[in-house]
Coordinates of C-alpha atoms and ligand atoms in Angstrom, one line a residue:
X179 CA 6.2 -16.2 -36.8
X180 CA 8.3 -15.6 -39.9
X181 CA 11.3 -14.0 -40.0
X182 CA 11.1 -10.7 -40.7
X183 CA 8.6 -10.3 -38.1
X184 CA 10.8 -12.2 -35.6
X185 CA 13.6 -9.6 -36.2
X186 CA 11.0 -7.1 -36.0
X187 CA 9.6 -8.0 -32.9
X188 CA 13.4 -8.2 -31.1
X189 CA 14.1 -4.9 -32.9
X190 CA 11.2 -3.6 -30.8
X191 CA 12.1 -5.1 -27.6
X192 CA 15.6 -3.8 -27.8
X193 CA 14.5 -0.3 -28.5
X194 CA 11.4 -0.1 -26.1
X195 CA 14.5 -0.8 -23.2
X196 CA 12.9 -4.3 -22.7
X197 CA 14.7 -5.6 -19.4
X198 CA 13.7 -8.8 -19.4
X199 CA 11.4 -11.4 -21.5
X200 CA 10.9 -14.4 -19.7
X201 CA 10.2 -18.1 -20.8
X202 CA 7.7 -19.9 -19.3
X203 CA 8.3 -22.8 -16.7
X204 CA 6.2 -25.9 -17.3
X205 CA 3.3 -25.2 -14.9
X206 CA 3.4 -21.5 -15.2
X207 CA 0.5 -18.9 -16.2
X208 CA 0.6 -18.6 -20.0
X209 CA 1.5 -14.9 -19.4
X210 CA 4.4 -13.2 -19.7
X211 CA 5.5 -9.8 -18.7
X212 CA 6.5 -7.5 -20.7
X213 CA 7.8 -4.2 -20.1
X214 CA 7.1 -1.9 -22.8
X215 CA 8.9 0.8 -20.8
X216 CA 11.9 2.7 -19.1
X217 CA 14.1 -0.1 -18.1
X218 CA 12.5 -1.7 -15.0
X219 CA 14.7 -3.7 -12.7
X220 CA 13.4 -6.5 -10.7
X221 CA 15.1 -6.7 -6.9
X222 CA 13.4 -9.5 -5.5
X223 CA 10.8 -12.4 -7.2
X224 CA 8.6 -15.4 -6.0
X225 CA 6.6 -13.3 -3.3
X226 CA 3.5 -14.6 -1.5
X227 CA 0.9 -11.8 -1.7
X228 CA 3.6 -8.7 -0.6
X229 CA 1.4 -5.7 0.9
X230 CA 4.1 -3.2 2.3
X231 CA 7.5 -1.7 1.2
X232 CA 9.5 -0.4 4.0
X233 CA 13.6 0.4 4.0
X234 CA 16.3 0.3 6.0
X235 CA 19.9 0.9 5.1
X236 CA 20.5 -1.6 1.9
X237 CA 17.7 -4.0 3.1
X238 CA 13.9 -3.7 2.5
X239 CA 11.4 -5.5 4.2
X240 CA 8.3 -6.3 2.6
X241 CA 5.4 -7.4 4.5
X242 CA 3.3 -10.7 3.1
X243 CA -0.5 -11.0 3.6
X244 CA 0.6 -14.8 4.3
X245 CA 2.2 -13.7 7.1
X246 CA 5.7 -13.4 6.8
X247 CA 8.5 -10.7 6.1
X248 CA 11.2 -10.9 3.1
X249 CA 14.3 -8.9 3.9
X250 CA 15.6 -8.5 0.4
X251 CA 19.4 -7.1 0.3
X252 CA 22.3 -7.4 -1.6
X253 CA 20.2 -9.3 -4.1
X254 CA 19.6 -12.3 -1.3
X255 CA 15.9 -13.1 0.0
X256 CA 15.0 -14.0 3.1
X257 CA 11.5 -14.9 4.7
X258 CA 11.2 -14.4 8.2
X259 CA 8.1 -15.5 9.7
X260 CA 6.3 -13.3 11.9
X261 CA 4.9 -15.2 15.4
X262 CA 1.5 -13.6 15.9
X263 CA -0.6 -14.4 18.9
X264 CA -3.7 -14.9 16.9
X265 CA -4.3 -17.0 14.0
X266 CA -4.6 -14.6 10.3
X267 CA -8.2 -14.1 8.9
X268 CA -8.8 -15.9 5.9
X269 CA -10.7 -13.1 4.3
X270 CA -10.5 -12.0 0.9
X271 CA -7.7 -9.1 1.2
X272 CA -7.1 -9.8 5.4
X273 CA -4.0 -10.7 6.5
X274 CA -0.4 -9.1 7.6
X275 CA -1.3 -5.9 5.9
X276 CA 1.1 -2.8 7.3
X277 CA 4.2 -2.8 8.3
X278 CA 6.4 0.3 8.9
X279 CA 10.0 0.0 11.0
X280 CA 10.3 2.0 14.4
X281 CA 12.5 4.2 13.6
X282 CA 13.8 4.7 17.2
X283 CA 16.2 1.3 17.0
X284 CA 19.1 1.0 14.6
X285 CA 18.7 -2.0 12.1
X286 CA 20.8 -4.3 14.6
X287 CA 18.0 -4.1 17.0
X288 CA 14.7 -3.5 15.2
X289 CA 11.2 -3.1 16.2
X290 CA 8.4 -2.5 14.2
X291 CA 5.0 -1.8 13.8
X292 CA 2.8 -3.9 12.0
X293 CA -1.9 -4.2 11.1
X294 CA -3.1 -7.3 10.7
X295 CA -6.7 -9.4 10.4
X296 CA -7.4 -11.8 12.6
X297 CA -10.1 -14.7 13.4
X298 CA -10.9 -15.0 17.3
X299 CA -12.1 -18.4 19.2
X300 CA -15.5 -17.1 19.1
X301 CA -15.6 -16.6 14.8
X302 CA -15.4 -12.8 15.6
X303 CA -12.7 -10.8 12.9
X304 CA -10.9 -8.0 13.9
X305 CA -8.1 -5.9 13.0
X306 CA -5.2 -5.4 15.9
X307 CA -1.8 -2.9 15.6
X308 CA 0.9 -4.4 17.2
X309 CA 4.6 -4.0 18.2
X310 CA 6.5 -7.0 16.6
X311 CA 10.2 -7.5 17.7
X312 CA 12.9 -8.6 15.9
X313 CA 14.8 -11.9 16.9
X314 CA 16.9 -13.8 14.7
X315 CA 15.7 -14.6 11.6
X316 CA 11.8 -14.2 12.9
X317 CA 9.4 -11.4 14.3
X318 CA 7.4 -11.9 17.6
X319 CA 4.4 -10.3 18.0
X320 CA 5.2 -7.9 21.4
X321 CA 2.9 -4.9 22.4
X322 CA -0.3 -4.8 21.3
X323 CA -1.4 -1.1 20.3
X324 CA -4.7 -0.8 19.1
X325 CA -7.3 -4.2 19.2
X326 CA -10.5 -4.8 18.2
X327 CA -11.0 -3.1 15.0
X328 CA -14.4 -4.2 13.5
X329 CA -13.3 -6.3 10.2
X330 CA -16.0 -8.1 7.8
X331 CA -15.5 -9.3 4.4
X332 CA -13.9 -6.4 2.6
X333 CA -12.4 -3.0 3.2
X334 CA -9.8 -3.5 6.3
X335 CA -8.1 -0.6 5.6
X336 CA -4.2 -1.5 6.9
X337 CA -1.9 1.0 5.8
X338 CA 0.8 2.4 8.5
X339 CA 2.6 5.2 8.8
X340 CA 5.0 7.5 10.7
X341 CA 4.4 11.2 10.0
X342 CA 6.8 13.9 10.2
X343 CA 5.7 14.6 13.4
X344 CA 7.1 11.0 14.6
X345 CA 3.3 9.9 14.9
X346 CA 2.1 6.7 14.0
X347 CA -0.8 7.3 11.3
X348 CA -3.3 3.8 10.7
X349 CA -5.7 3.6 7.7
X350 CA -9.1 1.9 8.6
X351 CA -12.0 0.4 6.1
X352 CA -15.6 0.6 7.1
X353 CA -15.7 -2.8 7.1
X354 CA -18.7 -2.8 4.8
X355 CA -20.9 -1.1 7.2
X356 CA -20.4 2.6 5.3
X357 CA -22.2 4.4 7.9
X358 CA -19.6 3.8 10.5
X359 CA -17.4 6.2 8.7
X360 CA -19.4 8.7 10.3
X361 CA -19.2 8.1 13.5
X362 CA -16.7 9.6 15.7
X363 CA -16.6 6.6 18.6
X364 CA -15.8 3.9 16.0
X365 CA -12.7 3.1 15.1
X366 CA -13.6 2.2 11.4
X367 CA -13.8 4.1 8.0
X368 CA -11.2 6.6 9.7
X369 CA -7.6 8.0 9.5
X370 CA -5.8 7.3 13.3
X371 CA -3.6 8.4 15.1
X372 CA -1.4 7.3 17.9
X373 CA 1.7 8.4 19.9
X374 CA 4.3 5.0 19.7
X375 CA 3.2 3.4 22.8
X376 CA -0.6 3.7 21.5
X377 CA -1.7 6.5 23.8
X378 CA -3.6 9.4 22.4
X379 CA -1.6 12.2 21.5
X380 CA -2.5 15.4 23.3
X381 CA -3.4 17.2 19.9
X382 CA -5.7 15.2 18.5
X383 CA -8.2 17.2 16.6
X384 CA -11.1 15.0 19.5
X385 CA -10.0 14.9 23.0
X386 CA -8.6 11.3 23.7
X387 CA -10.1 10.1 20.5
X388 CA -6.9 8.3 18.4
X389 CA -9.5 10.2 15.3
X390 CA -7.4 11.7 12.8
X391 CA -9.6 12.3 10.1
X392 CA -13.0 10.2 9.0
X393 CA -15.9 9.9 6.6
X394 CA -13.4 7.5 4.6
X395 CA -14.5 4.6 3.0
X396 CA -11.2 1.9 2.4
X397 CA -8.2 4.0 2.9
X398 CA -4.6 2.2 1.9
X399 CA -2.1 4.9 1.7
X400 CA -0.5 7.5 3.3
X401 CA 2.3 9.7 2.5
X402 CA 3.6 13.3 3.1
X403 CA 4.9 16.2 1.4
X404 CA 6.6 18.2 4.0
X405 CA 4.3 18.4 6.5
X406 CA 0.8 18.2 4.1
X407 CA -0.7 14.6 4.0
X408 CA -2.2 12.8 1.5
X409 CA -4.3 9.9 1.6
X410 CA -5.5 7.1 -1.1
X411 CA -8.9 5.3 -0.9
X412 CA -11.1 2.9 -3.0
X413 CA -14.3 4.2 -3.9
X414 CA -17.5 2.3 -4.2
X415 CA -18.2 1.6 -8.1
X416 CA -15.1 3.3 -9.1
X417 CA -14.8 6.9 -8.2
X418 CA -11.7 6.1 -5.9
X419 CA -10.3 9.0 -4.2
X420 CA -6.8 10.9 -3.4
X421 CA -7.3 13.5 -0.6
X422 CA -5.4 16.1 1.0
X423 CA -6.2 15.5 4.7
X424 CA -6.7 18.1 7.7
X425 CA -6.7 17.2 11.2
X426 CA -10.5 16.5 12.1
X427 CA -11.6 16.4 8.4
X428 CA -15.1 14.5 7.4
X429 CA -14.2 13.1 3.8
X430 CA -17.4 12.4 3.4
X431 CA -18.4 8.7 3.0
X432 CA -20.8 7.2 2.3
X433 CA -22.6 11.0 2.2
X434 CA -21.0 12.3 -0.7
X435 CA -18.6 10.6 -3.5
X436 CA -17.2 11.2 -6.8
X437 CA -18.1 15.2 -7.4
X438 CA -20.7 15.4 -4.7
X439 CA -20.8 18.1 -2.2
X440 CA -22.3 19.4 0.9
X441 CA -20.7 21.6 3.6
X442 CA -17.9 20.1 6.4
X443 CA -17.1 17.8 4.1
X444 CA -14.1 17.5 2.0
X445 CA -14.4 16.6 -1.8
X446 CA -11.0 15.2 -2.8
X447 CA -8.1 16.8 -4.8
X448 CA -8.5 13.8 -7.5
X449 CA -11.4 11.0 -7.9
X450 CA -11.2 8.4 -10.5
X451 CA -14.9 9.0 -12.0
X452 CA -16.2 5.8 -14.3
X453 CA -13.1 4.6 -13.9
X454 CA -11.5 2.0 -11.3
X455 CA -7.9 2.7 -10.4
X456 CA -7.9 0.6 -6.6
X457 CA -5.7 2.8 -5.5
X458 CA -3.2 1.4 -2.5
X459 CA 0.1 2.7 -1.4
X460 CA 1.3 5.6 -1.7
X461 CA 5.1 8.1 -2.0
X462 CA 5.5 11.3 -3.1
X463 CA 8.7 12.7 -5.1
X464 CA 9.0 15.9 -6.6
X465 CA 5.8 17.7 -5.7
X466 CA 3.8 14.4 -7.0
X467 CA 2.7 11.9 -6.0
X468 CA 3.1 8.1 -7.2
X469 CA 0.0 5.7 -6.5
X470 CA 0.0 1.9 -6.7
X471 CA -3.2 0.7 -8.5
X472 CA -4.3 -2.7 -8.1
X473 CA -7.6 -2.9 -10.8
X474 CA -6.1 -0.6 -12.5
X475 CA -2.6 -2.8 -13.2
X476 CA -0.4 0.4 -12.5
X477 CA 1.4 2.7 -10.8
X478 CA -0.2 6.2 -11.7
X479 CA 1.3 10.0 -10.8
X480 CA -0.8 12.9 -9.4
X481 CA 0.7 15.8 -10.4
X482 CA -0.5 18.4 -7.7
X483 CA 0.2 21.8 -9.2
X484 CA -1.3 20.9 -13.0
X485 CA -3.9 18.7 -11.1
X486 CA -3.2 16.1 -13.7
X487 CA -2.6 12.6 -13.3
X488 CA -1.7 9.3 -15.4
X489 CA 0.0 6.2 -16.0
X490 CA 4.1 5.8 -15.9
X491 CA 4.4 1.9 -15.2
X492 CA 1.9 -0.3 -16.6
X493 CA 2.0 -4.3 -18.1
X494 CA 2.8 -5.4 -14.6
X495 CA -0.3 -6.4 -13.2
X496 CA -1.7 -5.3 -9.9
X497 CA 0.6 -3.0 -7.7
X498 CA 0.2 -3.0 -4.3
X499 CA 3.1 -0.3 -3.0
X500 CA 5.5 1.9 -4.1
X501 CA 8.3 3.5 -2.5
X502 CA 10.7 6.6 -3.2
X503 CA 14.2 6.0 -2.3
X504 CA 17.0 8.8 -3.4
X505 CA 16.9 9.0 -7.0
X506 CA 14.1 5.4 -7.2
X507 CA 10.9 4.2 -7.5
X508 CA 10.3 1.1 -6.1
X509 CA 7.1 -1.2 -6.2
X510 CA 5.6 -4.3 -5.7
X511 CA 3.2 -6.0 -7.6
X512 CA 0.0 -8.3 -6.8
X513 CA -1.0 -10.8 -8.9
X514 CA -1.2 -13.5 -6.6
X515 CA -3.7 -12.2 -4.5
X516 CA -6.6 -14.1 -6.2
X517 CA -7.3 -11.9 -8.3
X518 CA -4.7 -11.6 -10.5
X519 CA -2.9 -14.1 -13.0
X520 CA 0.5 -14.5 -12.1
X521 CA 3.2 -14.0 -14.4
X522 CA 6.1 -15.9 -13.9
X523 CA 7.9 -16.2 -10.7
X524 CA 5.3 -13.3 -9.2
X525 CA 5.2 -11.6 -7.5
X526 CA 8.1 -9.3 -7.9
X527 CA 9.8 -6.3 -6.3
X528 CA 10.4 -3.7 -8.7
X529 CA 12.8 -0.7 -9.3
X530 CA 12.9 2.1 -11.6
X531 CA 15.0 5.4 -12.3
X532 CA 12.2 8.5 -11.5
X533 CA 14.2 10.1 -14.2
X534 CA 13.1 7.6 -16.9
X535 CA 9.3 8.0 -15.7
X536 CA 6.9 9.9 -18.0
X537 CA 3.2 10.2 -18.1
X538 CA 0.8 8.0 -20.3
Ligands
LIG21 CA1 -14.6 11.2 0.0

C-alpha cells in the first residue's frame, strides 16, 4: 500500500468510529473484522459456539452449544460447566441451546432454565427442558420439565422464554418431519407453554396441551412488546418468517409459506422472500424489534408501525442473539459454529448504543 492510501485508509477508519482493527495471531483465520459502523464495543471474546444472552444485575450468562455457561462481568470471564445427565447430541446445530434465569431466586442463589439435544443409549435424539441449579462455579442439571422432544438432523428449535405473564414460553423445530407442525399431539414444529414446574397452565388455548401456538417450521426467538408476542423462524429456501403470535394460532407450515394464504392460518407480519436472513434471537426496543441473523451476518430491525425492516450491525459474521438492556444492544456472534470463518479470537459478545443504530 502506498502512502497516501495508507493515510487514507486510517482517515477512514477513524471517521467510520472504527473500534477496533485487530492483527492476526499466527494460526488465525485470514479475516479480520472490521466495523464500518457506530462504535461497537466488545464485552467478552474467545466463545465456543454462544447460543443465548440472558442478564442478571452486572453479569450475563451466555449459554454455549458445547455445553458450558460464561458469566461475563466486570470485564472477567468465567466458564462454568453445566453437569447434564445425558451426553449432548453431536448434531449439526444440537447442543445446550436455551437458557433463560428463573427469575424467582436472587443472583446469590440462581436457578435456571435451560433446552438442550441429547443422544440416548439406544442412538435415539431428543430434545429435554430442564431445571439446572447453580453451585459454585458449575450448573447441575435438577428437574426435568419437558423430555422427549423428537430431534433429527436439523431444526431443534431451542429458544426459552419467560413471558410477561411469568410463563415459561419453548420454541420447537419440526425436526425435519414438516408435517408434524400440524399436529396438535406432537410436541414439535410448535410454540409451548408451561407453568415453572412444567405443568400445563390452566389457560392454554388446548386443554392440558403445553400447545401454545403451531404450524411453525424452526422457531429461535421470542420476545414481547407489552403483552403482544413475537416470534422468529427460519423458512425453508429462504422466506424466513417474523410473526405476531395469538394463543392457539396455526402459522401455517409446511401448508402455506412466504405470501401464501388459506383460512385459520396466519401469514406473518414480515417474511424474507428470495432472500435468507436465518433469523434466531430476538429483543424488542422502541416499538421494534431487533433480530439476530445468522446467513444473513447481521442484526436486522423490524420496524412494526412503517412495516419496514433492515440492517443496523453488519461485518460481524453470524449472530446468534441479541439483547436490549437500558439504553444497549447487546449480541453475540457465530462464526464458530461450522459454518462460519472465525475472525480472530470469536466469538465475541457485543455491545452497542441503540442511539447510534440506524437502518441500512
Ligand atoms: Ca408461517
Amino acid at each position: 500500500m502506498d502512502k497516501v492510501s495508507s493515510i487514507l485508509l486510517s482517515l477512514f477508519l477513524l471517521l467510520s468510529g472504527c473500534s477496533f482493527f485487530e492483527k492476526k495471531d499466527a494460526g488465525q483465520q485470514e479475516n479480520e473484522a472490521i466495523v464500518m459502523q457506530p462504535d461497537v464495543d466488545v464485552i467478552a471474546e474467545n466463545l465456543s459456539v454462544p447460543w443465548s444472552i440472558a442478564k442478571a444485575g452486572q453479569a450475563f450468562y451466555i449459554s454455549e452449544r458445547t455445553g458450558s455457561i460464561v458469566k461475563v462481568e466486570g470485564g472477567k470471564l468465567e466458564r462454568q460447566p453445566v453437569r447434564l445427565a445425558k451426553p449432548l447430541a453431536q448434531a449439526a446445530e444440537a447442543g445446550l441451546l436455551g437458557f433463560v434465569l428463573d427469575p424467582r431466586f436472587p443472583p446469590e442463589k440462581q436457578k435456571a432454565f435451560a433446552y438442550y439435544t441429547y443422544s440416548d443409549e439406544s442412538g435415539g435424539q431428543f430434545n429435554r427442558v430442564v431445571v439446572l441449579e447453580h453451585h459454585g462455579a458449575e450448573w447441575t442439571e435438577g428437574e426435568i420439565l419437558l423430555d422427549k422432544i423428537p430431534s433429527a438432523a436439523y431444526h431443534h428449535g431451542g429458544r426459552l422464554a419467560i413471558g410477561p405473564d411469568g410463563l415459561l414460553y419453548i420454541t420447537t423445530g419440526d425436526a425435519t418431519t414438516p408435517e408434524t407442525a400440524q399436529k396438535l399431539h406432537t410436541l414439535n414444529g410448535k410454540i409451548l407453554r408451561m407453568n415453572l414446574d412444567g405443568t400445563v397452565p390452566s389457560n392454554n388455548p388446548f386443554p392440558n396441551s403445553l400447545v401454545y401456538s403451531y404450524g411453525h417450521r424452526n422457531p429461535q426467538g421470542l420476545v414481547w412488546i407489552g403483552k403482544t408476542l413475537y416470534e422468529s423462524e427460519h423458512g425453508q429456501s429462504a422466506h424466513d418468517e417474523i410473526n405476531r403470535i395469538e394463543a392457539g394460532a396455526n402459522y401455517g407450515w409446511p401448508v402455506i409459506q412466504g405470501t401464501g394464504q388459506k383460512a385459520r392460518m396466519e401469514p406473518p407480519l414480515f417474511q424474507s422472500g428470495d432472500e435468507t436472513w436465518a433469523p434466531s434471537g430476538m429483543t424488542a426496543a422502541g416499538g421494534r424489534l431487533y433480530v439476530a441473523a445468522l446467513r444473513g451476518n447481521a442484526v436486522r430491525e423490524f420496524d412494526l408501525e412503517r412495516k419496514q425492516t433492515g440492517v443496523v450491525i453488519s461485518g460481524l459474521g453470524r449472530i446468534r442473539d441479541v439483547l436490549v438492556d437500558s439504553e444497549y444492544l447487546y449480541f453475540v456472534s457465530n462464526n464458530t459454529d461450522g459454518r462460519g470463518t472465525p475472525y480472530v479470537r470469536d466469538d465475541k459478545l457485543y455491545r452497542v448504543r441503540l442511539g447510534d443504530l440506524s437502518r441500512e
